[in-house]
PDB file of C-alpha atoms in Angstrom:
ATOM      1  CA  MET A   1     126.479  24.337  -4.413  1.00 45.00           C
ATOM      2  CA  ALA A   2     128.797  21.498  -5.092  1.00 39.00           C
ATOM      3  CA  LEU A   3     127.974  19.884  -1.609  1.00 34.00           C
ATOM      4  CA  SER A   4     124.245  20.053  -2.377  1.00 40.00           C
ATOM      5  CA  ILE A   5     124.777  18.267  -5.679  1.00 39.00           C
ATOM      6  CA  THR A   6     126.802  15.643  -4.137  1.00 35.00           C
ATOM      7  CA  LEU A   7     124.368  14.938  -1.438  1.00 34.00           C
ATOM      8  CA  LEU A   8     121.497  14.767  -4.101  1.00 38.00           C
ATOM      9  CA  VAL A   9     123.490  12.168  -6.120  1.00 37.00           C
ATOM     10  CA  LEU A  10     124.256  10.078  -3.017  1.00 37.00           C
ATOM     11  CA  MET A  11     120.633  10.202  -1.865  1.00 41.00           C
ATOM     12  CA  THR A  12     119.152   9.036  -5.211  1.00 43.00           C
ATOM     13  CA  SER A  13     121.773   6.544  -6.307  1.00 45.00           C
ATOM     14  CA  GLY A  14     121.625   4.403  -3.092  1.00 48.00           C
ATOM     15  CA  ALA A  15     118.600   2.259  -3.786  1.00 58.00           C
ATOM     16  CA  THR A  16     117.594   0.430  -7.098  1.00 77.00           C
ATOM     17  CA  ALA A  17     114.884  -2.059  -7.726  1.00 85.00           C
ATOM     18  CA  GLN A  18     115.891  -5.760  -8.783  1.00 92.00           C
ATOM     19  CA  TYR A  19     114.361  -6.711 -12.113  1.00 95.00           C
ATOM     20  CA  LEU A  20     112.989 -10.206 -11.749  1.00 95.00           C
ATOM     21  CA  GLY A  21     111.656 -10.883 -15.335  1.00 95.00           C
ATOM     22  CA  ASN A  22     108.240 -10.394 -16.810  1.00 96.00           C
ATOM     23  CA  TYR A  23     104.875 -11.829 -15.539  1.00 95.00           C
ATOM     24  CA  SER A  24     103.759 -13.387 -18.827  1.00 95.00           C
ATOM     25  CA  ALA A  25     102.050 -16.368 -20.263  1.00 94.00           C
ATOM     26  CA  ASN A  26     104.558 -16.491 -23.082  1.00 94.00           C
ATOM     27  CA  PRO A  27     106.529 -19.740 -22.701  1.00 95.00           C
ATOM     28  CA  TYR A  28     109.130 -18.810 -25.308  1.00 94.00           C
ATOM     29  CA  ALA A  29     110.181 -15.279 -24.089  1.00 94.00           C
ATOM     30  CA  PRO A  30     113.473 -15.687 -22.028  1.00 93.00           C
ATOM     31  CA  ASP A  31     112.375 -13.041 -19.538  1.00 94.00           C
ATOM     32  CA  SER A  32     108.942 -14.649 -19.112  1.00 95.00           C
ATOM     33  CA  THR A  33     107.874 -16.374 -15.691  1.00 95.00           C
ATOM     34  CA  ALA A  34     106.173 -18.989 -17.895  1.00 95.00           C
ATOM     35  CA  ASN A  35     109.602 -20.014 -19.445  1.00 94.00           C
ATOM     36  CA  ALA A  36     110.962 -22.907 -17.164  1.00 94.00           C
ATOM     37  CA  TYR A  37     114.511 -22.014 -18.690  1.00 94.00           C
ATOM     38  CA  GLY A  38     114.391 -18.424 -18.323  1.00 91.00           C
ATOM     39  CA  ALA A  39     112.928 -16.072 -15.697  1.00 92.00           C
ATOM     40  CA  GLY A  40     110.565 -18.886 -14.523  1.00 93.00           C
ATOM     41  CA  SER A  41     113.302 -21.352 -13.780  1.00 94.00           C
ATOM     42  CA  PRO A  42     113.170 -22.899 -10.300  1.00 95.00           C
ATOM     43  CA  HIS A  43     116.878 -22.763 -10.188  1.00 94.00           C
ATOM     44  CA  HIS A  44     117.452 -19.058 -10.639  1.00 93.00           C
ATOM     45  CA  PRO A  45     117.988 -17.424  -7.340  1.00 92.00           C
ATOM     46  CA  ASN A  46     115.726 -14.488  -7.980  1.00 92.00           C
ATOM     47  CA  SER A  47     113.099 -16.331  -9.790  1.00 94.00           C
ATOM     48  CA  ILE A  48     109.483 -16.273  -8.364  1.00 95.00           C
ATOM     49  CA  SER A  49     109.501 -19.820  -9.159  1.00 95.00           C
ATOM     50  CA  ASN A  50     112.266 -20.760  -6.870  1.00 95.00           C
ATOM     51  CA  PRO A  51     110.655 -22.231  -3.780  1.00 95.00           C
ATOM     52  CA  HIS A  52     114.037 -21.638  -1.754  1.00 95.00           C
ATOM     53  CA  GLY A  53     114.684 -18.094  -3.091  1.00 93.00           C
ATOM     54  CA  ARG A  54     113.854 -14.782  -1.686  1.00 94.00           C
ATOM     55  CA  TYR A  55     111.043 -14.002  -4.297  1.00 96.00           C
ATOM     56  CA  GLY A  56     109.509 -17.669  -4.416  1.00 95.00           C
ATOM     57  CA  SER A  57     109.648 -18.834  -1.003  1.00 95.00           C
ATOM     58  CA  VAL A  58     106.504 -19.289   1.007  1.00 95.00           C
ATOM     59  CA  HIS A  59     108.462 -17.949   3.918  1.00 95.00           C
ATOM     60  CA  SER A  60     109.890 -14.641   2.546  1.00 95.00           C
ATOM     61  CA  ASN A  61     108.198 -11.295   3.016  1.00 95.00           C
ATOM     62  CA  ASN A  62     109.409 -10.367  -0.497  1.00 96.00           C
ATOM     63  CA  SER A  63     107.889 -13.491  -2.148  1.00 95.00           C
ATOM     64  CA  ALA A  64     105.148 -13.633  -4.537  1.00 95.00           C
ATOM     65  CA  ASN A  65     104.160 -16.931  -3.071  1.00 95.00           C
ATOM     66  CA  ASN A  66     103.806 -16.049   0.559  1.00 95.00           C
ATOM     67  CA  PRO A  67     100.017 -15.494   1.200  1.00 96.00           C
ATOM     68  CA  TYR A  68     101.105 -13.198   4.218  1.00 96.00           C
ATOM     69  CA  ALA A  69     103.697 -11.114   2.319  1.00 94.00           C
ATOM     70  CA  THR A  70     103.543  -7.388   2.646  1.00 92.00           C
ATOM     71  CA  ASP A  71     106.505  -6.369   0.475  1.00 95.00           C
ATOM     72  CA  ALA A  72     106.004  -8.709  -2.563  1.00 96.00           C
ATOM     73  CA  PRO A  73     107.363  -7.613  -5.999  1.00 97.00           C
ATOM     74  CA  LYS A  74     105.722  -4.787  -7.988  1.00 97.00           C
ATOM     75  CA  LEU A  75     104.227  -5.208 -11.528  1.00 96.00           C
ATOM     76  CA  TYR A  76     104.518  -2.474 -14.138  1.00 96.00           C
ATOM     77  CA  ASP A  77     103.267  -2.335 -17.771  1.00 93.00           C
ATOM     78  CA  SER A  78     105.425  -1.115 -20.826  1.00 92.00           C
ATOM     79  CA  GLU A  79     104.612   2.429 -20.088  1.00 93.00           C
ATOM     80  CA  GLY A  80     105.643   2.397 -16.432  1.00 93.00           C
ATOM     81  CA  ASN A  81     102.401   2.336 -15.084  1.00 93.00           C
ATOM     82  CA  TYR A  82     102.063   0.526 -11.684  1.00 95.00           C
ATOM     83  CA  ARG A  83      99.805  -2.681 -11.921  1.00 95.00           C
ATOM     84  CA  GLY A  84      99.854  -3.804  -8.334  1.00 96.00           C
ATOM     85  CA  ARG A  85     101.949  -6.396  -6.328  1.00 97.00           C
ATOM     86  CA  LEU A  86     102.523 -10.095  -7.541  1.00 96.00           C
ATOM     87  CA  SER A  87     101.307 -11.440  -4.383  1.00 95.00           C
ATOM     88  CA  SER A  88      99.332 -14.328  -3.179  1.00 96.00           C
ATOM     89  CA  ASN A  89      98.102 -12.325  -0.283  1.00 96.00           C
ATOM     90  CA  PRO A  90      94.405 -11.901  -0.495  1.00 97.00           C
ATOM     91  CA  TYR A  91      94.211  -8.999   2.106  1.00 96.00           C
ATOM     92  CA  ASP A  92      96.913  -6.807   0.716  1.00 96.00           C
ATOM     93  CA  PRO A  93      95.151  -3.810  -1.052  1.00 96.00           C
ATOM     94  CA  ASP A  94      97.811  -3.881  -3.818  1.00 96.00           C
ATOM     95  CA  SER A  95      97.761  -7.622  -4.370  1.00 97.00           C
ATOM     96  CA  ILE A  96      96.674  -8.886  -7.578  1.00 96.00           C
ATOM     97  CA  SER A  97      95.108 -11.893  -5.562  1.00 96.00           C
ATOM     98  CA  ASN A  98      92.742  -9.575  -3.640  1.00 97.00           C
ATOM     99  CA  PRO A  99      89.461 -10.021  -5.260  1.00 97.00           C
ATOM    100  CA  TYR A 100      88.002  -6.753  -3.813  1.00 97.00           C
ATOM    101  CA  GLY A 101      91.228  -4.621  -4.491  1.00 95.00           C
ATOM    102  CA  ARG A 102      92.130  -2.296  -7.381  1.00 96.00           C
ATOM    103  CA  TYR A 103      94.502  -4.675  -8.898  1.00 96.00           C
ATOM    104  CA  GLY A 104      92.859  -7.933  -8.115  1.00 96.00           C
ATOM    105  CA  SER A 105      89.254  -7.417  -8.907  1.00 96.00           C
ATOM    106  CA  ARG A 106      88.001  -8.767 -12.111  1.00 96.00           C
ATOM    107  CA  PHE A 107      85.822  -5.686 -12.590  1.00 97.00           C
ATOM    108  CA  SER A 108      88.686  -3.099 -12.065  1.00 96.00           C
ATOM    109  CA  PRO A 109      90.241  -1.677 -15.165  1.00 95.00           C
ATOM    110  CA  ASP A 110      93.579  -1.608 -13.523  1.00 94.00           C
ATOM    111  CA  SER A 111      93.360  -5.335 -12.688  1.00 95.00           C
ATOM    112  CA  VAL A 112      95.501  -8.140 -14.464  1.00 94.00           C
ATOM    113  CA  ASN A 113      92.442 -10.263 -13.833  1.00 95.00           C
ATOM    114  CA  ASN A 114      90.050  -8.347 -15.909  1.00 95.00           C
ATOM    115  CA  PRO A 115      90.042  -9.603 -19.609  1.00 96.00           C
ATOM    116  CA  TYR A 116      88.561  -6.120 -20.725  1.00 95.00           C
ATOM    117  CA  GLY A 117      91.155  -4.052 -18.772  1.00 91.00           C
ATOM    118  CA  ALA A 118      94.951  -4.575 -17.922  1.00 91.00           C
ATOM    119  CA  GLY A 119      94.309  -8.325 -18.364  1.00 92.00           C
ATOM    120  CA  ASN A 120      93.113  -8.200 -22.046  1.00 93.00           C
ATOM    121  CA  PRO A 121      94.638 -11.121 -23.759  1.00 94.00           C
ATOM    122  CA  TYR A 122      95.367  -9.231 -27.075  1.00 94.00           C
ATOM    123  CA  ALA A 123      97.328  -6.379 -25.523  1.00 92.00           C
ATOM    124  CA  PRO A 124     101.012  -6.674 -26.035  1.00 90.00           C
ATOM    125  CA  ASP A 125     102.013  -6.108 -22.463  1.00 90.00           C
ATOM    126  CA  SER A 126      99.137  -8.155 -20.798  1.00 92.00           C
ATOM    127  CA  ALA A 127     100.244 -10.968 -18.480  1.00 92.00           C
ATOM    128  CA  THR A 128      97.723 -13.286 -20.340  1.00 93.00           C
ATOM    129  CA  ASN A 129      98.754 -12.799 -23.961  1.00 92.00           C
ATOM    130  CA  LEU A 130     100.631 -15.853 -25.032  1.00 93.00           C
ATOM    131  CA  TYR A 131     102.810 -14.003 -27.394  1.00 94.00           C
ATOM    132  CA  GLY A 132     103.145 -10.741 -25.437  1.00 91.00           C
ATOM    133  CA  GLN A 133     106.055  -9.416 -23.284  1.00 93.00           C
ATOM    134  CA  GLY A 134     103.941  -9.321 -20.270  1.00 94.00           C
ATOM    135  CA  LEU A 135     104.437  -7.078 -17.089  1.00 95.00           C
ATOM    136  CA  SER A 136     107.768  -6.135 -15.590  1.00 95.00           C
ATOM    137  CA  ILE A 137     108.292  -7.391 -12.262  1.00 95.00           C
ATOM    138  CA  GLN A 138     110.375  -5.323  -9.974  1.00 96.00           C
ATOM    139  CA  GLY A 139     111.659  -6.812  -6.567  1.00 93.00           C
ATOM    140  CA  VAL A 140     112.477  -4.827  -3.469  1.00 85.00           C
ATOM    141  CA  GLU A 141     114.973  -2.016  -3.487  1.00 76.00           C
ATOM    142  CA  ASP A 142     118.407  -3.182  -2.442  1.00 65.00           C
ATOM    143  CA  ASP A 143     120.438  -0.966   0.064  1.00 51.00           C
TER     144      ASP A 143
END
């Protein structure tokens, strides 16, 4: 019994996602990607705005700015609902840049690009709300 509990703890505690800030239009929130002195700083190593970092480089497979990335950061709303990948890859089915995908189509209720759905500028956790908190950005799981 003790061995199985120990194995369960070791298996579940090995990998954790990296919090990268909030995908938000709010320039005053410290965790917002729109704040150049906060999570949007081009000098922060884990910022999606850092052109030399893991999550901002056009060459990294984990970057929001690589148009061919397959492991871009994930977006979650305040209730923990998955809102797609913060990716510029228009071919990734989960990318918010895929105009035909569930999370990128301006007609999908789950898309941040739909002003009547997840992209509602009046919703507190919408990425387009200038005074809201935005969507949580989670980077790849570290081993």
